XYZ file of C-alpha atoms in Angstrom:
610
model
C 60.783 76.596 67.067
C 63.929 74.572 66.653
C 62.468 72.145 64.145
C 64.904 71.627 61.286
C 67.857 72.842 63.369
C 70.017 70.009 62.130
C 69.086 70.350 58.444
C 71.943 71.542 56.287
C 70.149 72.330 53.036
C 67.476 74.687 51.744
C 66.751 78.381 52.232
C 68.405 81.413 50.756
C 70.260 83.862 52.960
C 69.068 87.377 53.503
C 70.969 90.491 52.516
C 73.479 91.611 55.095
C 72.295 95.193 54.858
C 69.181 96.280 56.680
C 68.607 100.004 56.767
C 65.734 101.928 58.239
C 63.863 104.453 56.213
C 63.425 107.967 57.500
C 59.688 108.521 57.391
C 59.831 112.295 57.675
C 58.685 114.379 54.745
C 62.125 115.909 54.452
C 64.069 112.793 53.520
C 63.514 110.049 51.001
C 67.006 108.573 51.286
C 67.347 105.322 53.223
C 69.184 105.803 56.481
C 72.114 103.379 56.765
C 72.971 101.518 59.959
C 75.045 103.462 62.449
C 78.781 102.745 62.788
C 80.228 101.180 65.927
C 80.375 103.175 69.133
C 83.443 103.974 71.205
C 83.848 100.329 72.312
C 84.630 99.338 68.689
C 82.552 96.196 69.285
C 79.484 95.059 67.399
C 76.092 94.091 68.812
C 73.414 91.845 67.307
C 69.996 92.903 66.082
C 67.024 91.397 67.893
C 64.742 89.666 65.396
C 61.802 89.832 67.785
C 62.735 87.732 70.800
C 66.184 86.355 69.914
C 68.000 87.960 72.835
C 68.818 84.494 74.201
C 70.530 83.579 70.908
C 72.374 86.899 70.760
C 73.854 86.367 74.226
C 75.145 82.894 73.301
C 76.632 84.000 69.963
C 78.521 86.846 71.634
C 79.897 84.388 74.191
C 81.086 82.011 71.459
C 82.781 84.854 69.572
C 84.924 85.816 72.556
C 86.221 82.267 73.107
C 89.419 82.078 71.018
C 89.597 78.293 71.475
C 86.306 78.099 69.571
C 86.580 81.070 67.209
C 90.033 80.418 65.766
C 89.518 76.717 64.874
C 86.199 77.685 63.310
C 87.955 80.244 61.096
C 90.610 77.665 60.156
C 88.035 75.798 58.044
C 88.486 76.771 54.407
C 85.803 77.150 51.739
C 86.795 73.698 50.478
C 86.312 72.210 53.969
C 82.808 73.659 54.003
C 81.959 72.385 50.496
C 81.434 75.920 49.196
C 81.244 76.204 45.378
C 84.300 77.606 43.622
C 84.246 81.406 43.227
C 81.058 81.611 45.279
C 80.247 82.365 48.910
C 76.524 81.614 48.700
C 75.860 78.784 51.143
C 72.574 77.909 49.424
C 74.287 76.691 46.228
C 75.400 73.128 45.595
C 79.160 72.527 45.282
C 79.048 71.280 41.714
C 76.726 69.576 39.304
C 76.118 65.978 40.284
C 77.894 66.304 43.641
C 76.212 64.774 46.681
C 78.118 66.944 49.140
C 76.071 69.568 50.955
C 77.313 72.982 51.936
C 77.861 73.157 55.681
C 75.460 76.062 55.965
C 75.495 76.486 59.742
C 79.293 76.729 59.863
C 79.449 79.022 56.821
C 76.918 81.428 58.308
C 78.528 81.261 61.748
C 81.886 82.113 60.161
C 80.285 84.976 58.239
C 78.529 86.358 61.311
C 81.709 86.154 63.431
C 83.676 87.932 60.700
C 81.058 90.684 60.430
C 81.034 91.136 64.209
C 84.811 91.567 64.135
C 85.247 93.685 60.994
C 81.978 95.200 59.752
C 81.723 98.846 60.789
C 78.153 98.997 62.012
C 76.559 99.121 65.443
C 74.804 95.759 65.137
C 74.854 92.831 62.722
C 71.919 90.698 61.629
C 71.707 87.010 62.570
C 68.956 86.291 60.033
C 71.207 84.241 57.744
C 72.325 82.125 60.699
C 68.788 81.465 61.944
C 67.776 80.664 58.364
C 70.512 78.034 58.284
C 68.877 76.478 61.370
C 65.614 76.209 59.462
C 63.780 78.730 61.646
C 60.720 80.458 60.234
C 60.330 84.231 60.568
C 57.473 83.943 63.068
C 59.493 81.569 65.262
C 62.078 84.246 66.092
C 59.428 85.995 68.197
C 58.992 82.993 70.499
C 60.771 83.354 73.822
C 63.090 80.381 74.455
C 65.242 79.075 77.278
C 68.907 79.957 76.786
C 70.178 76.747 78.438
C 68.081 74.536 76.170
C 69.181 76.507 73.114
C 72.829 76.218 74.160
C 72.654 72.413 74.039
C 70.727 72.340 70.755
C 73.118 74.840 69.203
C 76.124 72.739 70.194
C 74.497 69.603 68.781
C 73.807 71.387 65.490
C 77.365 72.737 65.230
C 78.813 69.340 66.158
C 76.804 67.585 63.449
C 77.714 70.219 60.855
C 81.430 69.778 61.678
C 81.421 66.007 61.171
C 83.956 64.983 58.550
C 86.097 68.112 58.946
C 89.385 68.602 60.727
C 87.447 70.366 63.531
C 84.952 67.561 64.098
C 85.820 67.490 67.822
C 85.670 71.262 68.337
C 82.717 71.280 70.733
C 84.024 68.339 72.750
C 87.529 69.777 73.006
C 86.207 73.115 74.302
C 83.281 72.158 76.500
C 83.226 68.464 77.315
C 84.251 67.072 80.677
C 83.305 64.010 82.707
C 82.221 63.001 86.185
C 82.447 59.714 88.061
C 79.441 58.583 90.083
C 80.384 56.261 92.932
C 78.036 53.857 94.728
C 79.318 51.788 97.665
C 77.298 48.846 98.924
C 77.356 48.709 102.719
C 76.783 44.952 102.651
C 79.793 43.865 100.553
C 81.709 47.187 100.645
C 82.171 47.016 96.881
C 82.357 50.373 95.054
C 80.691 50.708 91.663
C 81.709 53.459 89.223
C 79.813 55.064 86.353
C 81.420 57.693 84.109
C 79.212 60.407 82.581
C 80.241 63.046 80.072
C 78.892 66.587 80.300
C 78.998 69.841 78.341
C 77.598 71.849 81.232
C 76.950 71.315 84.932
C 73.484 72.555 86.000
C 73.499 73.870 89.562
C 70.635 74.155 92.042
C 70.143 77.720 93.271
C 67.401 77.055 95.823
C 68.759 76.983 99.407
C 72.292 77.721 98.124
C 73.822 81.134 98.893
C 76.673 80.844 96.405
C 78.375 78.817 93.696
C 80.716 77.042 96.103
C 77.799 75.676 98.155
C 76.021 74.403 95.030
C 79.175 72.589 93.899
C 79.746 71.169 97.373
C 76.216 69.765 97.426
C 76.962 67.971 94.150
C 80.522 66.750 94.653
C 81.368 66.570 98.349
C 78.197 65.413 100.115
C 77.490 61.686 100.325
C 73.906 60.516 99.900
C 72.715 57.514 101.931
C 70.514 55.026 100.087
C 68.402 53.415 102.806
C 64.799 52.393 103.423
C 62.648 52.717 100.312
C 65.670 54.058 98.440
C 67.986 51.059 98.867
C 70.472 50.061 96.180
C 70.164 46.769 94.255
C 73.690 45.365 94.426
C 74.820 43.017 91.652
C 77.485 41.528 93.954
C 74.898 40.609 96.564
C 72.659 38.493 94.313
C 70.743 41.599 93.259
C 69.547 42.102 96.802
C 68.398 45.526 98.024
C 71.101 46.837 100.310
C 71.924 50.010 102.159
C 74.446 52.020 100.174
C 76.138 55.373 99.852
C 76.661 57.396 96.677
C 78.734 60.455 95.760
C 80.322 62.031 92.708
C 83.588 63.633 91.638
C 84.734 65.539 88.574
C 87.213 63.412 86.622
C 87.821 65.760 83.684
C 87.570 69.530 83.391
C 87.132 71.240 80.000
C 88.821 74.506 78.954
C 85.401 76.199 79.066
C 83.210 75.244 82.030
C 79.512 76.189 81.859
C 77.203 76.416 84.870
C 73.476 76.828 84.073
C 71.730 78.041 87.215
C 68.384 76.372 87.856
C 66.375 79.489 88.687
C 62.973 78.156 87.694
C 61.237 75.774 90.100
C 57.777 74.210 90.305
C 55.619 75.067 93.303
C 53.593 71.936 94.193
C 51.193 73.902 96.390
C 50.169 76.485 93.785
C 50.885 74.446 90.657
C 52.867 77.370 89.197
C 56.450 77.841 88.055
C 58.471 80.327 90.073
C 61.721 82.155 89.455
C 64.148 82.050 92.364
C 65.777 85.478 92.707
C 67.306 85.029 96.159
C 70.841 86.336 96.578
C 73.374 84.057 94.900
C 77.068 84.925 94.731
C 79.650 83.618 92.294
C 83.402 84.318 92.404
C 85.521 85.779 89.632
C 88.203 83.163 90.415
C 87.633 79.658 91.719
C 89.716 76.577 92.481
C 87.766 73.362 91.862
C 90.361 71.013 93.311
C 88.191 69.844 96.235
C 85.472 68.734 93.811
C 87.782 66.761 91.500
C 89.597 63.470 91.377
C 93.265 63.590 92.393
C 94.236 62.951 88.761
C 92.867 66.352 87.690
C 95.798 68.781 87.656
C 94.547 72.129 86.314
C 91.673 73.283 88.507
C 91.949 77.090 88.617
C 89.236 78.905 86.646
C 88.313 82.523 86.013
C 84.900 83.951 85.196
C 84.654 85.287 81.660
C 80.938 85.472 80.804
C 77.620 85.818 82.607
C 74.208 85.569 80.948
C 71.603 87.609 82.826
C 67.859 86.927 82.805
C 65.450 89.775 83.449
C 61.753 89.022 83.920
C 59.671 86.079 85.121
C 59.680 82.364 84.364
C 57.072 83.001 81.663
C 58.801 85.789 79.749
C 61.742 88.124 79.984
C 64.959 89.296 78.381
C 68.502 87.915 78.224
C 71.745 89.864 77.941
C 75.340 89.104 78.762
C 78.502 90.374 80.432
C 81.623 89.136 78.646
C 85.309 89.510 79.410
C 87.295 90.507 76.316
C 90.376 88.413 77.038
C 91.901 89.185 73.611
C 91.419 92.952 73.985
C 89.568 93.185 70.690
C 87.449 96.112 71.880
C 88.299 99.485 73.385
C 87.522 99.507 77.098
C 86.867 102.853 78.769
C 86.159 102.944 82.477
C 82.455 103.708 82.990
C 81.071 105.611 85.983
C 80.394 103.349 88.982
C 76.906 101.839 89.111
C 74.470 103.802 91.239
C 73.188 101.941 94.268
C 69.682 100.493 94.118
C 68.840 102.465 97.274
C 69.613 105.785 95.572
C 67.520 104.899 92.547
C 64.672 103.722 94.719
C 64.821 106.980 96.672
C 64.657 109.060 93.502
C 61.806 107.007 92.104
C 59.965 107.150 95.429
C 60.234 110.950 95.487
C 58.835 111.178 91.996
C 56.124 108.649 92.812
C 55.107 110.498 95.969
C 54.863 113.792 94.088
C 52.809 112.210 91.350
C 50.595 110.318 93.778
C 50.019 113.399 95.921
C 48.635 115.405 93.006
C 46.613 112.660 91.341
C 45.428 110.383 94.148
C 41.847 111.602 93.985
C 41.691 111.230 90.224
C 43.224 107.752 90.376
C 40.801 106.539 93.020
C 37.842 107.811 91.019
C 39.244 106.284 87.821
C 39.848 102.950 89.538
C 36.278 102.829 90.806
C 34.946 103.430 87.319
C 37.353 100.919 85.851
C 36.311 98.212 88.282
C 32.736 98.574 87.133
C 33.471 98.075 83.414
C 36.808 96.292 82.879
C 37.715 92.706 83.852
C 39.912 92.626 86.948
C 43.509 91.584 86.204
C 45.455 89.634 88.809
C 48.971 90.671 89.829
C 50.366 87.725 87.857
C 48.462 88.781 84.718
C 49.748 92.332 85.095
C 53.345 91.099 85.455
C 52.997 88.898 82.371
C 51.556 91.841 80.450
C 54.454 94.103 81.476
C 57.005 91.402 80.593
C 55.515 90.893 77.127
C 55.479 94.637 76.417
C 59.082 94.915 77.656
C 60.160 92.068 75.382
C 58.578 93.835 72.405
C 60.160 97.191 73.284
C 63.592 95.610 73.783
C 63.524 94.594 70.128
C 63.213 98.287 69.189
C 66.245 100.574 69.112
C 64.579 103.445 70.981
C 61.153 105.081 70.625
C 58.205 103.318 69.016
C 54.669 104.561 68.474
C 51.997 103.388 70.902
C 49.818 102.350 67.949
C 52.524 100.019 66.569
C 53.255 98.644 70.041
C 49.556 97.979 70.676
C 49.208 96.159 67.347
C 52.255 93.957 68.034
C 51.008 93.289 71.564
C 47.604 92.139 70.279
C 49.254 89.875 67.712
C 51.348 88.142 70.396
C 49.133 88.108 73.475
C 47.270 85.038 74.640
C 44.513 87.202 76.117
C 41.169 86.706 74.314
C 40.630 89.147 71.466
C 37.617 90.711 73.161
C 39.787 91.836 76.078
C 41.943 93.970 73.743
C 39.327 95.028 71.179
C 38.621 98.697 70.549
C 40.616 101.845 71.156
C 44.130 101.677 72.516
C 43.317 104.381 75.056
C 43.194 101.843 77.865
C 46.524 100.431 76.669
C 48.120 103.892 76.803
C 46.663 104.379 80.273
C 48.207 101.058 81.348
C 51.636 102.212 80.143
C 51.314 105.515 81.993
C 50.442 103.667 85.217
C 53.983 102.210 85.291
C 56.323 105.211 84.795
C 59.183 103.321 86.422
C 59.105 100.883 83.476
C 57.705 102.832 80.501
C 58.599 106.345 79.373
C 55.490 107.557 77.545
C 55.556 110.589 75.250
C 52.578 112.083 73.409
C 52.226 109.187 70.958
C 55.450 107.270 71.600
C 56.865 104.980 74.249
C 60.184 103.447 75.227
C 61.650 101.631 78.209
C 63.056 103.700 81.040
C 66.096 101.392 81.109
C 66.884 102.361 77.486
C 67.347 106.001 78.451
C 70.994 107.002 78.548
C 70.735 108.869 81.868
C 67.999 108.708 84.468
C 66.247 112.086 84.422
C 66.045 112.055 88.220
C 69.817 111.732 88.463
C 70.912 114.356 85.937
C 70.781 117.189 88.435
C 72.909 115.227 90.892
C 75.685 114.498 88.418
C 78.703 116.732 88.339
C 80.023 117.721 84.938
C 83.446 116.324 85.743
C 82.047 112.810 86.279
C 80.849 112.807 82.673
C 84.308 113.445 81.287
C 86.443 110.522 80.117
C 89.737 110.226 81.924
C 92.178 109.115 79.257
C 94.449 107.666 81.910
C 91.767 105.065 82.655
C 91.445 103.873 79.061
C 92.466 100.234 78.582
C 93.054 99.717 82.307
C 93.047 95.941 81.954
C 94.657 95.140 85.281
C 91.757 96.448 87.394
C 88.617 95.474 85.516
C 89.750 93.066 82.818
C 87.889 94.409 79.808
C 84.321 93.569 80.806
C 81.592 94.584 78.371
C 77.800 94.371 78.469
C 76.186 92.980 75.301
C 72.469 93.811 75.252
C 71.366 92.966 71.703
C 72.508 95.898 69.529
C 73.913 97.924 72.445
C 77.478 97.361 73.707
C 78.781 99.217 76.763
C 81.803 99.049 79.055
C 81.278 97.719 82.586
C 83.328 96.811 85.635
C 83.157 93.995 88.148
C 80.931 96.191 90.294
C 78.227 96.139 87.637
C 78.291 92.339 87.593
C 78.354 91.937 91.372
C 75.132 93.970 91.616
C 73.314 91.008 90.052
C 74.022 88.824 93.087
C 70.797 90.066 94.644
C 68.706 91.627 91.857
C 65.682 90.340 89.960
C 67.949 90.677 86.918
C 69.986 87.700 88.041
C 72.649 85.412 86.619
C 71.230 82.524 84.600
C 74.373 80.989 83.091
C 78.003 81.274 84.195
C 80.971 80.597 81.911
C 84.426 79.949 83.386
C 87.683 79.268 81.576
C 90.974 77.715 82.681
C 93.194 80.497 83.982
C 96.311 79.525 82.038
C 94.503 78.548 78.847
C 95.721 81.511 76.746
C 97.387 81.600 73.365
C 100.396 79.358 72.831
C 102.823 82.193 73.518
C 100.902 83.164 76.664
C 100.123 86.661 75.402
C 96.876 88.354 74.597
C 95.716 88.484 71.003
C 96.118 91.653 69.010
C 93.185 92.619 66.796
C 95.373 92.456 63.690
C 96.061 88.785 64.395
C 92.333 88.175 64.492
C 91.947 89.683 61.026
C 94.490 87.293 59.532
C 92.805 84.268 61.092
C 89.614 85.038 59.152
C 89.360 83.307 55.747
C 90.362 85.623 52.925
C 87.036 85.294 51.104
C 85.289 86.667 54.177
C 87.761 89.530 54.530
C 87.164 90.489 50.890
C 83.401 90.244 51.317
C 83.316 92.434 54.412
C 85.747 94.949 52.929
C 83.285 95.446 50.099
C 80.391 95.717 52.557
C 82.247 98.389 54.542
C 82.876 100.302 51.329
C 79.166 100.204 50.449
C 78.207 101.235 53.986
C 80.583 104.202 53.881
C 79.205 105.322 50.540
C 75.634 105.077 51.827
C 76.524 107.065 54.941
C 78.176 109.791 52.848
C 75.131 109.990 50.568
C 72.757 110.106 53.508
C 74.831 112.717 55.349
C 75.022 114.874 52.236
C 71.280 114.578 51.676
C 70.497 115.470 55.296
C 72.611 118.636 54.943
C 71.040 119.835 51.717
C 69.784 123.421 51.844
C 67.435 124.325 48.978
C 67.662 128.041 48.163
C 65.700 129.978 45.545
C 67.482 133.130 44.267
C 65.327 135.862 42.764
C 66.585 138.859 40.735
C 66.274 142.071 42.723
C 64.404 143.810 39.876
C 61.512 141.430 40.377
C 60.702 143.173 43.680
C 59.496 146.627 44.639
C 59.602 148.250 48.052
C 56.264 149.417 49.442
C 56.068 151.877 52.336
C 59.802 151.465 52.850
C 59.432 148.163 54.672
C 57.516 145.669 52.563
C 58.668 143.768 49.493
C 56.231 143.014 46.722
C 56.962 140.469 43.966
C 56.394 142.186 40.643
C 58.088 140.166 37.908
C 55.785 141.296 35.077
C 54.570 137.745 34.524
C 58.076 136.412 33.875
C 58.233 132.650 34.366
C 61.820 131.693 33.579
C 64.669 132.688 35.853
C 67.675 134.382 34.274
C 70.988 132.582 34.340
C 72.480 132.041 37.838
C 69.053 132.558 39.430
C 66.349 130.106 40.455
C 66.626 127.032 42.662
C 70.031 125.974 44.013
C 71.068 123.244 46.463
C 73.785 124.134 48.991
C 75.480 122.170 51.751
C 74.560 123.450 55.225
C 78.060 122.561 56.393
C 79.530 125.184 54.024
C 81.318 128.074 55.736
C 79.560 131.418 55.596
C 82.130 133.169 53.412
C 82.066 130.307 50.907
C 78.272 130.407 50.964
C 78.230 134.132 50.141
C 80.723 133.676 47.304
C 78.355 131.216 45.659
C 75.723 133.964 45.439
C 77.925 136.536 43.812
C 76.782 137.285 40.252
């Protein structure tokens, strides 16, 4: 999927605007994308299965040490043609310089995410700059692997610019591996650079234990694992090895190794055992004495939901620059309460349909191939991945077609009517909300139907005194593709022990703020964006606003036909009969008129006065 990631030429960008057409018979006007919600932050559209990319891009945007130097590169630095912002053009006739497409499109996407007034931006132009094909965006990828490849691509694209060391300056640190020969007592050192530190989750209850296993425990090299010492005539000797961190970067990344290989079964497994990580950590005990700044704070968490074969990524990010508008959300409901509600519903449903289900299962076992639990889980995960790329409802027919196009199950197993597919969806009401001919994920519903009756009206009201309460919850937001919501630390801590567990942790040096030590105001962010991008997005916002006004006006059109009263006669004192003596043309001020439904009643009546 990542073939051509490092290529800097070829491919035209797509239009920034992607509207959805209202398919109802009433409207023929294209519906524009919705504006931002109350958070004033922008999500990213899912191109099929690009949730892993969306989570990483959002994380990069909220790192000022990365974002601001990226914006400092001018059009000239990026070899853009004069008076043009099309990254697919060559700088000038005969020039051998190539446009730095990846950086141009990353700048453009960052600027749109900061300034463009729509709920979600498209990353198509950025993935095009990587050389991805349209069908490749539906392949599910590992976010850790993509993170390294993305950094390599950005690093190569920045070569020759004043920000050529941007990735290294933000993310690169180093460790020292020590090996001491027990025969001659000589200590050998080997320095290794890193951009992230993968941590083992298995048999580790928390982040501190995983780090201690890497940087405080000493491993003995004895028996079949002896060390060949160069100072002892290359003899095999008993030895001891350990490691220490010798350099810490401003941004420290911990990929958590959740996926393991089971030798007994020959299958990959996802470790979802409870694993805690602190919001503040001091790494001094894991570092060399020469490392001074060791205090870090958590600022981003990438969550993985699903199995080791498929799933969905989303992220929690701390808005350290206060770019968005944080409003305290209601506290997360406990898993026990949700389970109780679901169990009540399940018991009611099972009590009324148990006989039918048992009879149906017996008939099904006689005709359909038996699916194992693992096959069922894979099937649910694939359907969830497809539905997560949809904003809300989708038809079962469209879902079934997409499922067949992307399943590895033999065609004969899915041939025929989609009735069995609909039945499968209805068998998992805790995952899928099935309507007459539509379906969506239960998790995409704004409020759990089982909890509505238990919620007091006052808990739904926004307490203005809690707006922008940075001191308590530090501007945490959840970025789930196109949806952005406010969260607190409680929401993040729930993932210590859930199947939706942390997959990557991002920490930053505590005192690594702006030069003046203050938080960034949004207006400062605007001025750090290149002027050509500000002009471009200003024009896009203008076009979006015009489209929304046109669409809103069209949706509120009220067609009214006015007939002259003399064309009618009253029959039996209660029934009107049209008797226009074969007149075809309406007199002046009569006939068809279009009115705005938002017009006040008295103004509406005045328009009818003749």
